Coordinates of C-alpha atoms and ligand atoms in Angstrom, one line a residue:
Chain K
M71 CA -0.4 -118.0 48.1
Q72 CA -0.8 -114.2 48.3
L73 CA -3.1 -114.1 45.4
Q74 CA -6.6 -115.4 45.1
T75 CA -8.5 -115.2 41.9
M76 CA -12.2 -115.2 42.3
A77 CA -14.3 -116.0 39.2
A78 CA -16.4 -113.1 38.2
E79 CA -19.4 -115.4 37.5
K80 CA -19.5 -116.5 41.1
L81 CA -19.7 -112.9 42.3
S82 CA -22.3 -111.7 39.8
H83 CA -25.0 -114.1 41.0
A84 CA -24.4 -113.7 44.7
A85 CA -26.5 -110.8 45.9
P86 CA -24.2 -108.2 47.5
P87 CA -24.4 -108.0 51.3
A88 CA -26.9 -105.4 52.6
D89 CA -24.4 -103.4 54.6
A90 CA -21.8 -102.9 51.8
A91 CA -20.8 -99.3 51.2
I92 CA -21.5 -99.7 47.5
A93 CA -23.5 -102.5 45.9
I94 CA -24.0 -102.4 42.2
D95 CA -26.3 -105.4 41.4
D96 CA -26.7 -106.7 37.9
V97 CA -26.8 -103.3 36.3
T98 CA -27.2 -102.6 32.6
L99 CA -27.0 -99.0 31.3
R100 CA -27.9 -97.9 27.8
F101 CA -27.4 -94.5 26.3
V102 CA -29.7 -93.1 23.6
T103 CA -27.3 -91.8 21.0
P104 CA -28.1 -88.6 19.2
D105 CA -29.4 -90.5 16.1
G106 CA -31.9 -92.4 18.3
H107 CA -30.1 -95.7 18.6
M108 CA -29.5 -97.5 21.9
M109 CA -25.9 -97.9 22.9
T110 CA -25.0 -100.2 25.8
A111 CA -22.3 -98.7 28.0
I112 CA -22.2 -101.4 30.7
R113 CA -24.1 -104.7 31.0
D114 CA -24.8 -107.3 33.8
F115 CA -22.5 -105.3 36.0
T116 CA -22.0 -106.4 39.6
M117 CA -19.6 -104.9 42.1
T118 CA -19.4 -104.7 45.8
V119 CA -17.2 -102.4 47.9
A120 CA -17.2 -103.1 51.6
R121 CA -16.9 -100.2 54.2
G122 CA -13.4 -99.0 54.4
E123 CA -12.3 -100.9 51.4
F124 CA -10.1 -99.5 48.6
A125 CA -11.3 -100.9 45.2
C126 CA -9.6 -100.1 41.9
V127 CA -11.2 -100.5 38.5
V128 CA -9.1 -101.1 35.4
G129 CA -10.2 -101.7 31.9
P130 CA -9.7 -100.6 28.3
T131 CA -10.7 -97.1 27.3
G132 CA -14.4 -96.6 26.7
C133 CA -15.4 -99.7 28.6
G134 CA -17.6 -97.8 31.0
K135 CA -15.4 -97.0 34.0
S136 CA -16.6 -93.4 34.3
T137 CA -20.1 -94.5 33.7
T138 CA -19.9 -96.9 36.7
L139 CA -18.8 -94.1 39.0
N140 CA -21.6 -91.8 37.7
L141 CA -24.1 -94.6 38.6
V142 CA -22.8 -94.5 42.2
T143 CA -23.2 -90.7 42.4
G144 CA -26.7 -90.8 41.0
L145 CA -25.8 -88.5 38.1
L146 CA -26.8 -91.5 35.9
R147 CA -29.6 -94.0 36.5
P148 CA -29.3 -97.7 35.6
T149 CA -31.6 -99.0 32.8
T150 CA -32.0 -102.2 34.6
G151 CA -30.7 -103.5 38.0
N152 CA -30.1 -101.4 41.1
V153 CA -27.4 -99.5 42.8
R154 CA -27.3 -99.2 46.6
V155 CA -25.0 -96.9 48.6
M156 CA -24.7 -97.5 52.4
G157 CA -27.6 -99.9 52.1
N158 CA -30.0 -97.4 50.5
P159 CA -31.1 -97.2 46.9
V160 CA -29.6 -94.2 45.1
T161 CA -32.3 -91.7 44.6
D162 CA -30.5 -88.4 44.8
I163 CA -27.0 -87.1 45.0
S164 CA -25.8 -88.4 48.3
R165 CA -24.0 -86.2 50.8
D166 CA -21.8 -89.1 51.7
I167 CA -20.1 -89.1 48.4
G168 CA -16.9 -87.3 47.2
F169 CA -15.8 -87.3 43.6
V170 CA -12.4 -86.4 42.1
F171 CA -13.0 -85.9 38.4
Q172 CA -11.0 -87.1 35.4
A173 CA -11.0 -83.6 34.0
D174 CA -10.0 -80.5 36.0
A175 CA -13.2 -79.4 37.7
L176 CA -12.0 -76.6 40.0
F177 CA -13.8 -73.3 39.7
P178 CA -11.3 -71.0 38.0
W179 CA -13.0 -67.8 39.3
R180 CA -12.5 -68.9 42.9
S181 CA -9.2 -68.7 44.8
V182 CA -7.7 -71.9 46.3
I183 CA -9.4 -71.2 49.7
D184 CA -12.7 -70.4 48.1
N185 CA -12.5 -73.6 46.1
V186 CA -11.8 -75.7 49.1
A187 CA -14.5 -74.0 51.2
A188 CA -17.1 -74.5 48.5
G189 CA -18.4 -77.8 49.8
P190 CA -19.1 -76.7 53.4
L191 CA -20.5 -73.4 52.1
F192 CA -22.9 -75.2 49.7
R193 CA -24.0 -77.4 52.6
G194 CA -24.8 -74.5 54.8
T195 CA -21.8 -74.4 57.2
P196 CA -21.3 -70.9 58.7
K197 CA -18.7 -68.9 56.8
A198 CA -16.1 -68.6 59.5
Q199 CA -16.2 -72.3 60.3
A200 CA -16.0 -73.3 56.6
Y201 CA -13.0 -71.1 56.0
D202 CA -11.2 -72.4 59.2
K203 CA -11.8 -76.0 57.9
A204 CA -10.6 -75.0 54.4
R205 CA -7.4 -73.5 55.8
D206 CA -6.8 -76.7 57.7
W207 CA -7.2 -78.9 54.6
I208 CA -5.1 -76.6 52.5
A209 CA -2.3 -77.0 55.0
R210 CA -2.8 -80.7 55.0
V211 CA -2.2 -80.9 51.2
G212 CA 0.8 -78.6 51.6
L213 CA -0.5 -75.5 49.9
A214 CA -0.7 -73.1 52.9
R215 CA 1.2 -70.4 51.0
F216 CA -1.2 -70.6 48.0
E217 CA -4.5 -69.9 49.7
K218 CA -5.1 -66.7 47.7
H219 CA -3.9 -68.0 44.3
Y220 CA -6.3 -68.8 41.5
P221 CA -6.2 -72.2 39.9
H222 CA -4.5 -70.9 36.7
Q223 CA -1.6 -69.7 38.9
L224 CA -0.9 -73.3 40.1
S225 CA 0.9 -76.2 38.6
G226 CA -1.1 -79.3 37.5
G227 CA 0.0 -81.2 40.6
M228 CA -1.0 -78.4 42.9
R229 CA -4.4 -78.2 41.2
K230 CA -4.9 -81.9 41.8
R231 CA -4.1 -81.4 45.5
V232 CA -6.6 -78.6 45.7
A233 CA -9.2 -80.9 44.1
L234 CA -8.3 -83.6 46.8
A235 CA -8.7 -81.0 49.6
Q236 CA -12.0 -79.8 48.1
T237 CA -13.3 -83.4 48.1
F238 CA -11.9 -84.5 51.4
I239 CA -13.2 -81.4 53.3
N240 CA -16.7 -82.9 53.1
Q241 CA -15.4 -86.0 54.8
P242 CA -17.1 -88.3 52.4
K243 CA -17.8 -91.9 53.5
I244 CA -17.5 -92.9 49.9
L245 CA -14.7 -91.6 47.7
L246 CA -14.9 -91.9 43.9
M247 CA -11.9 -91.1 41.9
D248 CA -11.8 -91.1 38.1
E249 CA -8.2 -91.4 36.8
P250 CA -7.3 -88.5 39.2
F251 CA -3.5 -88.7 38.6
S252 CA -3.2 -89.7 35.0
A253 CA -2.2 -86.2 33.9
L254 CA 0.7 -86.0 36.4
D255 CA 4.4 -86.8 36.1
M256 CA 5.8 -89.9 37.8
Q257 CA 7.3 -88.1 40.9
T258 CA 4.2 -86.0 41.6
R259 CA 2.0 -89.0 41.0
T260 CA 3.9 -91.1 43.5
A261 CA 3.7 -88.3 46.1
M262 CA 0.0 -87.9 45.5
Q263 CA -0.7 -91.6 45.9
D264 CA 1.1 -91.6 49.2
E265 CA -0.9 -88.6 50.2
L266 CA -4.1 -90.3 49.1
L267 CA -3.4 -93.5 51.1
G268 CA -2.6 -91.3 54.2
L269 CA -5.9 -89.4 53.9
W270 CA -7.8 -92.6 53.2
S271 CA -6.5 -94.4 56.3
D272 CA -7.3 -91.3 58.4
Q273 CA -10.8 -91.0 57.1
K274 CA -11.8 -94.7 56.8
A275 CA -13.6 -94.0 53.6
S276 CA -14.6 -96.6 51.0
V277 CA -12.9 -95.9 47.8
V278 CA -13.5 -96.7 44.1
F279 CA -10.5 -95.6 42.1
V280 CA -10.6 -95.8 38.4
T281 CA -7.3 -95.9 36.5
H282 CA -5.9 -97.3 33.2
D283 CA -2.6 -97.8 34.9
L284 CA -2.6 -101.4 36.2
E285 CA 0.5 -100.9 38.5
E286 CA -1.2 -97.9 40.1
A287 CA -4.2 -100.1 40.8
V288 CA -2.2 -103.0 42.3
A289 CA -0.2 -100.6 44.4
L290 CA -3.2 -98.8 45.9
A291 CA -6.0 -101.4 46.1
D292 CA -7.4 -104.0 48.4
K293 CA -9.3 -105.3 45.4
V294 CA -8.9 -104.8 41.6
Y295 CA -11.8 -105.1 39.2
V296 CA -10.9 -105.9 35.6
L297 CA -13.5 -104.9 33.1
T298 CA -14.1 -106.3 29.7
A299 CA -13.9 -104.2 26.5
G300 CA -17.1 -102.2 25.9
P301 CA -20.0 -102.8 26.7
G302 CA -18.2 -103.4 29.9
T303 CA -18.9 -106.0 32.5
V304 CA -16.7 -107.4 35.3
K305 CA -14.2 -109.9 33.9
S306 CA -12.5 -110.8 37.1
V307 CA -11.8 -109.6 40.6
Y308 CA -8.5 -109.9 42.4
R309 CA -7.8 -109.4 46.0
I310 CA -4.4 -107.7 46.7
D311 CA -2.9 -108.9 49.9
L312 CA 0.2 -106.6 50.0
P313 CA 0.8 -105.4 53.5
R314 CA -0.1 -101.9 54.6
P315 CA 1.1 -99.2 55.1
R316 CA 2.5 -99.2 51.6
V317 CA 5.2 -96.9 50.3
M318 CA 4.5 -96.0 46.6
A319 CA 8.1 -95.3 45.7
D320 CA 9.2 -98.8 46.9
I321 CA 6.3 -101.1 46.2
R322 CA 6.9 -101.3 42.5
Y323 CA 10.1 -103.2 43.2
D324 CA 8.5 -105.7 45.5
P325 CA 8.6 -109.2 43.9
K326 CA 5.1 -110.0 45.2
F327 CA 3.8 -106.8 43.6
I328 CA 5.5 -107.7 40.3
E329 CA 4.0 -111.2 40.3
I330 CA 0.5 -109.9 41.0
A331 CA 0.8 -107.2 38.3
K332 CA 1.9 -109.8 35.8
V333 CA -1.0 -112.1 36.5
I334 CA -3.6 -109.3 36.2
W335 CA -1.9 -107.9 33.1
N336 CA -2.3 -111.3 31.3
D337 CA -6.0 -111.0 32.1
L338 CA -6.3 -107.4 31.1
R339 CA -4.3 -107.6 27.9
E340 CA -6.9 -109.6 25.9
E341 CA -9.5 -106.9 26.7
V342 CA -7.2 -104.1 25.8
Q343 CA -6.5 -105.7 22.5
L344 CA -10.2 -106.4 21.9
G345 CA -11.0 -102.8 22.9
Q346 CA -8.4 -101.5 20.4
S347 CA -9.8 -103.6 17.5
Q348 CA -13.3 -102.5 18.4
G349 CA -12.1 -98.9 18.3
L350 CA -10.5 -99.5 14.9
Q351 CA -13.7 -101.1 13.5
A352 CA -15.8 -98.2 14.8
S353 CA -13.6 -95.7 13.1
H354 CA -14.0 -97.5 9.7
Chain G
M202 CA 43.3 -72.2 40.4
T203 CA 41.3 -69.5 42.1
A204 CA 38.0 -70.4 43.6
I205 CA 35.2 -68.0 43.3
S206 CA 33.2 -68.0 46.5
P207 CA 29.5 -68.7 46.0
T208 CA 28.5 -65.5 47.8
E209 CA 30.6 -63.4 45.4
Q210 CA 29.0 -65.2 42.5
A211 CA 25.5 -64.7 43.8
A212 CA 26.1 -61.0 44.4
A213 CA 27.4 -60.5 40.9
R214 CA 24.4 -62.3 39.5
A215 CA 22.0 -60.2 41.6
T216 CA 23.6 -56.9 40.3
S217 CA 23.5 -58.1 36.7
I218 CA 19.8 -59.0 37.1
V219 CA 19.1 -55.5 38.5
V220 CA 21.0 -53.9 35.6
A221 CA 19.1 -56.0 33.1
E222 CA 15.8 -55.1 34.7
A223 CA 16.5 -51.4 34.6
Q224 CA 17.5 -51.7 30.9
A225 CA 14.3 -53.6 30.1
R226 CA 12.2 -51.0 31.9
A227 CA 14.0 -48.1 30.0
R228 CA 13.4 -49.9 26.7
L229 CA 9.7 -50.3 27.5
R230 CA 9.4 -46.6 28.5
K231 CA 11.1 -45.6 25.3
R232 CA 8.8 -47.7 23.2
H233 CA 5.7 -46.4 25.0
T234 CA 6.8 -42.8 24.3
L235 CA 7.4 -43.7 20.6
V236 CA 3.9 -45.2 20.2
I237 CA 2.2 -42.2 21.7
G238 CA 4.3 -39.8 19.7
L239 CA 3.5 -41.5 16.4
R240 CA -0.2 -41.6 17.3
L241 CA -0.2 -37.8 17.9
A242 CA 1.8 -37.2 14.8
I243 CA -0.7 -39.0 12.6
L244 CA -3.6 -37.1 14.2
V245 CA -1.9 -33.8 13.7
A246 CA -1.0 -34.7 10.0
L247 CA -4.6 -35.8 9.2
L248 CA -6.2 -32.7 10.8
G249 CA -3.6 -30.5 9.2
L250 CA -4.3 -32.0 5.7
W251 CA -8.0 -31.7 6.2
E252 CA -7.7 -28.0 7.3
L253 CA -5.3 -27.1 4.4
G254 CA -7.6 -28.9 2.0
A255 CA -10.5 -26.9 3.3
D256 CA -8.6 -23.6 3.1
Y257 CA -7.6 -24.2 -0.5
N258 CA -11.1 -25.5 -1.4
I259 CA -9.8 -29.0 -2.4
I260 CA -12.2 -30.3 0.2
D261 CA -15.4 -28.3 0.1
P262 CA -15.9 -27.2 3.8
F263 CA -19.6 -26.7 3.1
F264 CA -20.1 -30.4 2.7
F265 CA -17.2 -31.9 4.5
A266 CA -16.6 -29.3 7.3
S267 CA -13.2 -28.3 8.5
P268 CA -11.4 -28.9 11.8
S269 CA -11.4 -25.3 12.7
G270 CA -15.1 -25.0 11.8
I271 CA -15.9 -28.0 14.0
W272 CA -13.9 -26.6 16.8
E273 CA -15.7 -23.2 16.6
Q274 CA -19.0 -25.0 16.5
I275 CA -18.2 -27.0 19.7
W276 CA -16.8 -23.9 21.4
S277 CA -20.0 -21.9 20.6
W278 CA -22.2 -24.8 21.9
V279 CA -20.2 -24.9 25.1
T280 CA -20.1 -21.1 25.6
E281 CA -23.4 -20.0 24.1
G282 CA -25.5 -23.2 24.2
T283 CA -27.3 -24.8 21.3
S284 CA -30.5 -23.7 19.6
Q285 CA -32.4 -26.2 21.9
G286 CA -30.7 -25.3 25.2
P287 CA -27.4 -25.8 26.8
L288 CA -25.0 -28.4 25.4
W289 CA -24.6 -30.3 28.7
L290 CA -28.4 -30.8 28.9
Q291 CA -28.3 -32.5 25.4
I292 CA -25.5 -34.8 26.5
Y293 CA -27.3 -35.5 29.8
V294 CA -30.6 -36.4 28.1
T295 CA -28.9 -38.7 25.6
L296 CA -26.7 -40.4 28.2
E297 CA -29.7 -40.9 30.5
E298 CA -31.7 -42.6 27.7
T299 CA -28.7 -44.7 26.8
F300 CA -28.0 -45.8 30.3
L301 CA -31.6 -46.7 31.1
G302 CA -31.8 -48.6 27.8
F303 CA -28.5 -50.3 28.4
V304 CA -29.2 -51.3 31.9
I305 CA -32.8 -52.6 31.3
G306 CA -31.7 -54.3 28.0
A307 CA -28.6 -55.9 29.6
L308 CA -30.4 -57.1 32.7
G309 CA -33.3 -58.5 30.7
G310 CA -30.9 -60.2 28.3
I311 CA -28.9 -61.7 31.1
A312 CA -32.0 -62.9 32.9
A313 CA -33.6 -64.4 29.7
G314 CA -30.3 -65.9 28.7
I315 CA -29.8 -67.7 32.0
V316 CA -33.4 -68.9 32.3
L317 CA -33.5 -70.2 28.7
G318 CA -30.0 -71.5 28.9
R319 CA -30.8 -73.5 32.0
N320 CA -34.1 -74.9 30.7
K321 CA -34.0 -76.9 27.6
L322 CA -37.8 -77.0 27.1
L323 CA -38.2 -73.2 27.4
A324 CA -35.2 -72.8 25.0
D325 CA -36.7 -75.0 22.4
V326 CA -40.1 -73.3 22.6
F327 CA -38.9 -69.7 22.6
S328 CA -35.9 -69.9 20.3
I329 CA -38.2 -69.6 17.2
Y330 CA -39.8 -66.4 18.6
I331 CA -36.5 -64.9 19.5
K332 CA -35.2 -65.6 16.0
I333 CA -38.2 -63.9 14.5
A334 CA -38.0 -60.9 16.8
N335 CA -34.2 -60.6 16.2
S336 CA -34.7 -60.5 12.4
V337 CA -36.9 -57.4 12.5
P338 CA -34.7 -54.4 11.6
R339 CA -34.4 -52.6 14.9
V340 CA -34.4 -49.1 13.6
V341 CA -37.9 -49.5 12.1
L342 CA -39.1 -50.2 15.6
G343 CA -38.0 -46.7 16.4
S344 CA -41.0 -45.3 14.5
V345 CA -43.3 -47.8 16.2
F346 CA -42.1 -46.7 19.6
I347 CA -42.4 -43.0 18.8
I348 CA -46.0 -43.5 17.7
A349 CA -46.8 -45.6 20.7
L350 CA -44.8 -43.9 23.4
G351 CA -44.5 -40.3 22.2
L352 CA -41.7 -37.9 21.7
G353 CA -40.4 -38.1 25.3
M354 CA -37.8 -40.3 26.8
A355 CA -39.7 -43.6 26.9
S356 CA -39.5 -44.2 23.1
K357 CA -35.7 -43.7 23.0
V358 CA -35.2 -45.9 26.0
A359 CA -37.4 -48.6 24.4
L360 CA -35.3 -48.5 21.2
A361 CA -32.1 -48.7 23.2
V362 CA -33.4 -51.6 25.1
V363 CA -34.2 -53.7 22.0
M364 CA -30.9 -52.8 20.5
V365 CA -29.1 -54.1 23.6
F366 CA -31.4 -57.0 24.6
F367 CA -30.7 -59.4 21.8
V368 CA -26.9 -59.1 21.8
V369 CA -26.7 -59.6 25.5
F370 CA -29.3 -62.4 25.5
A371 CA -27.4 -64.3 22.7
N372 CA -24.1 -64.1 24.6
A373 CA -25.6 -65.0 28.0
F374 CA -27.4 -67.9 26.5
Q375 CA -24.3 -69.2 24.8
G376 CA -22.2 -68.6 28.0
V377 CA -24.7 -70.7 30.0
R378 CA -24.7 -73.5 27.5
E379 CA -20.9 -73.6 27.4
A380 CA -20.6 -73.9 31.2
D381 CA -18.4 -76.9 31.8
R382 CA -20.4 -80.0 32.6
A383 CA -17.7 -81.5 34.8
M384 CA -17.7 -78.3 36.9
I385 CA -21.5 -78.4 37.3
A386 CA -21.3 -82.1 38.3
N387 CA -18.5 -81.2 40.8
A388 CA -20.6 -78.5 42.4
Q389 CA -23.6 -80.9 42.6
I390 CA -21.6 -83.5 44.3
L391 CA -20.0 -81.0 46.7
G392 CA -23.6 -80.2 47.7
A393 CA -24.8 -77.3 45.7
S394 CA -28.5 -76.8 45.2
P395 CA -29.8 -75.9 41.7
F396 CA -30.0 -72.3 42.7
Q397 CA -26.4 -72.4 44.1
I398 CA -25.3 -74.0 40.9
T399 CA -26.8 -71.1 38.9
T400 CA -25.2 -68.4 41.1
S401 CA -21.8 -69.9 41.7
V402 CA -21.1 -71.9 38.6
I403 CA -23.4 -70.9 35.7
I404 CA -23.3 -67.1 36.1
P405 CA -19.5 -66.8 36.8
S406 CA -18.7 -69.0 33.8
A407 CA -21.1 -67.1 31.5
M408 CA -19.6 -63.8 32.8
S409 CA -16.8 -63.5 30.2
W410 CA -19.4 -64.0 27.5
I411 CA -21.7 -61.4 29.0
L412 CA -19.0 -58.8 29.6
A413 CA -17.9 -59.2 26.0
S414 CA -21.4 -58.4 24.9
L415 CA -21.6 -55.4 27.2
H416 CA -18.8 -53.7 25.3
V417 CA -20.6 -53.9 22.0
S418 CA -24.0 -53.3 23.4
F419 CA -23.3 -50.0 25.0
G420 CA -22.5 -48.6 21.6
F421 CA -25.8 -50.1 20.4
A422 CA -27.7 -48.4 23.2
L423 CA -26.2 -45.1 22.2
V424 CA -27.2 -45.7 18.6
G425 CA -30.7 -46.6 19.7
A426 CA -31.0 -43.4 21.8
V427 CA -29.6 -41.2 19.0
V428 CA -31.7 -42.7 16.2
G429 CA -34.7 -42.4 18.4
E430 CA -34.0 -38.7 18.9
F431 CA -33.3 -38.4 15.2
L432 CA -36.8 -39.7 14.4
G433 CA -38.5 -37.3 16.8
A434 CA -37.5 -35.6 20.1
K435 CA -37.5 -32.4 22.0
Q436 CA -34.0 -32.8 23.4
G437 CA -30.8 -34.7 22.9
M438 CA -27.7 -35.2 20.7
G439 CA -29.7 -36.9 18.0
L440 CA -32.0 -33.9 17.6
L441 CA -28.9 -31.7 17.5
I442 CA -27.6 -33.7 14.6
S443 CA -30.9 -33.7 12.8
T444 CA -31.2 -29.8 13.3
A445 CA -27.7 -29.3 12.0
Q446 CA -28.5 -31.6 9.0
G447 CA -31.7 -29.6 8.3
A448 CA -29.6 -26.4 8.2
F449 CA -26.9 -27.9 6.0
N450 CA -24.5 -27.3 8.9
A451 CA -21.8 -29.9 8.2
N452 CA -19.7 -28.5 11.1
G453 CA -22.6 -29.1 13.5
V454 CA -23.0 -32.7 12.3
F455 CA -19.3 -33.5 12.8
A456 CA -19.2 -31.7 16.1
A457 CA -22.1 -33.7 17.5
M458 CA -20.5 -36.9 16.1
I459 CA -17.3 -36.1 17.9
I460 CA -19.1 -35.4 21.2
L461 CA -20.9 -38.8 20.9
A462 CA -17.6 -40.6 20.1
V463 CA -16.0 -39.1 23.2
M464 CA -19.0 -40.2 25.3
A465 CA -18.8 -43.7 24.0
L466 CA -15.0 -43.9 24.6
V467 CA -15.4 -42.7 28.2
V468 CA -18.0 -45.3 28.9
E469 CA -16.1 -48.0 27.1
F470 CA -13.1 -47.2 29.4
L471 CA -15.4 -47.5 32.5
I472 CA -16.7 -50.9 31.3
T473 CA -13.2 -52.2 30.8
R474 CA -12.3 -51.1 34.3
F475 CA -15.4 -52.9 35.6
E476 CA -14.5 -56.0 33.6
N477 CA -11.0 -56.2 34.9
Y478 CA -12.4 -55.9 38.4
V479 CA -15.0 -58.6 37.9
V480 CA -12.8 -61.2 36.2
K481 CA -9.5 -60.7 38.0
W482 CA -9.3 -64.5 38.2
R483 CA -8.6 -64.8 34.5
P484 CA -5.1 -65.7 33.4
A485 CA -3.3 -62.9 31.6
P486 CA -2.4 -63.6 28.0
F487 CA 1.1 -65.0 27.8
N488 CA 2.6 -61.9 26.2
E489 CA 1.4 -59.7 29.1
Q490 CA 2.5 -62.0 31.9
G491 CA 5.2 -60.6 34.2
A492 CA 4.9 -57.2 32.7
Ligands
ATP646 N1 -23.6 -89.2 27.7 C1 -23.4 -90.2 26.9 N2 -24.1 -90.4 25.8 C2 -23.9 -91.5 25.0 N3 -22.9 -92.3 25.2 C3 -22.0 -92.2 26.2 C4 -22.2 -91.1 27.2 N4 -21.3 -91.2 28.1 C5 -20.5 -92.2 27.8 N5 -21.0 -92.8 26.7 C6 -20.4 -94.0 26.0 O1 -20.3 -95.1 27.0 C7 -19.1 -95.8 26.9 C8 -18.4 -95.8 28.2 O2 -17.9 -94.5 28.5 P1 -17.1 -94.1 29.8 O3 -16.9 -92.7 29.8 O4 -17.7 -94.8 31.0 O5 -15.7 -94.9 29.4 P2 -14.4 -95.0 30.3 O6 -14.2 -96.4 30.6 O7 -14.4 -94.0 31.4 O8 -13.2 -94.6 29.3 P3 -11.9 -93.8 29.5 O9 -10.9 -94.7 30.1 O10 -11.4 -93.4 28.1 O11 -12.2 -92.6 30.4 C9 -18.3 -95.1 25.8 O12 -18.4 -96.0 24.6 C10 -19.0 -93.8 25.6 O13 -19.0 -93.5 24.2
MG647 MG1 -13.4 -92.2 31.9

């Protein structure tokens, strides 16, 4: 069979291997709410991403997906448990990490080329070299004619491509993506997914890709993590054995793909319903 | 059936676009002329009514001046100089005080706004003092400054500084606080140091707030300088007004007022130019796009 289901319990107690790109080991994170209460965002969370692996994370809204990514960057610290990146505990923001944000995070006062060159410039690359590199990356995402444009002069899909170039130019060994394509239309999204897989296979990065679109997750990933409704923890992990290279426009009609998506959806559905009823309760 | 060749069609479409564009441009020009014409007409009507009212003593020119009287006053200041020296010297003195006060106050306000906006502890500690200082009526400080700093330039500059500082500070602080968190996180992950974050994310995103306050605060600086001169000075437009007031010379008061207004308008124009230059990345409002 193409599909193996691993029980989440089995994983959460096995300590992650030391050489994993990302190892989140039994982490709980609580926020202090403005009225002084503690609010658990994720609990007993264990996740391992091997080097070069493409992992997708799906789960109901508010279950802690963005929080998980922020733990890997070091922007958030776990309340208990520990997070290791490339074998080292996360202490500071690592230079190995690239992050494509859920919201538009380009600098609106910088032109496309200045946005893309930002990373190397921040990191002290000489100006001429940084701009050469930026020009190269802008061409690779197909925006060579738009170097001098400002973000507000671009379409949503073009802005996302600038964001990809801005992140990829640093050649991150670890790539974190928070629902990067959820605001795009179907055609643009398919094109961007192909582009992403191309860039990923060139760069050999380890990827954590958060999405609420299960089909997107199955189409892209080596491994799909399904999270429970908040406070989130890993419900199950699925290995996706669809052959690569994958073509996004065709893969959704592949019977194997449909079968896998169906199995995972049955698992995810309960959590989504639970998440919705929690949301309703919270609003009463 | 006759087929229309695509090239013919395209050519026809192109000419029709050119014609439509020319028409649209002509319409715009006509409208522009109309607006300017109406503005001039209103000015002429108002001045004419004022002048007639003064001639027929409906408006008492002794108290309310008259356009011709104001013009004569300005002309005599320009050609013969004022009682305290040449007119350009008065303008120069006031402008110098205003500019110094404006620059010092604005730079101080921007610096304080960025430091407090970036540091929560400092903001919590100092916010109470800033509120207290801000609630003191500024003009009263003018008297304090004249006693402490004398009748020279320093007291006027000081008053202009306090007029400007709080406005710019409040805006810079707010602008820093509103800086997008995702954008800051993005810069951090791309590799920016805290200093780089301040210079390349915080300051640019606070820039529109700061520039908005500069518009208002130049006017405030001018008020500070003129009020300072009013309270006690040897030179300047404020002194000119206060001398004219002492002599019940309504024409003189109005004339000085008009000169000040022209000064303010010129500087306002320069600030707008500067603003457009600095924030050229900002999207044009929809109704101006493509114009
Ligand atoms: N800074 C914060 N302070 C307090 N609570 C927070 C904070 N950030 C997130 N939370 C809470 O933690 C929980 C998880 O948030 P998170 O943003 O990780 O959800 P998510 O899975 O990314 O949701 P979505 O799919 O809607 O983006 C939410 O209930 C949220 O209210
Ligand atoms: Mg999220």
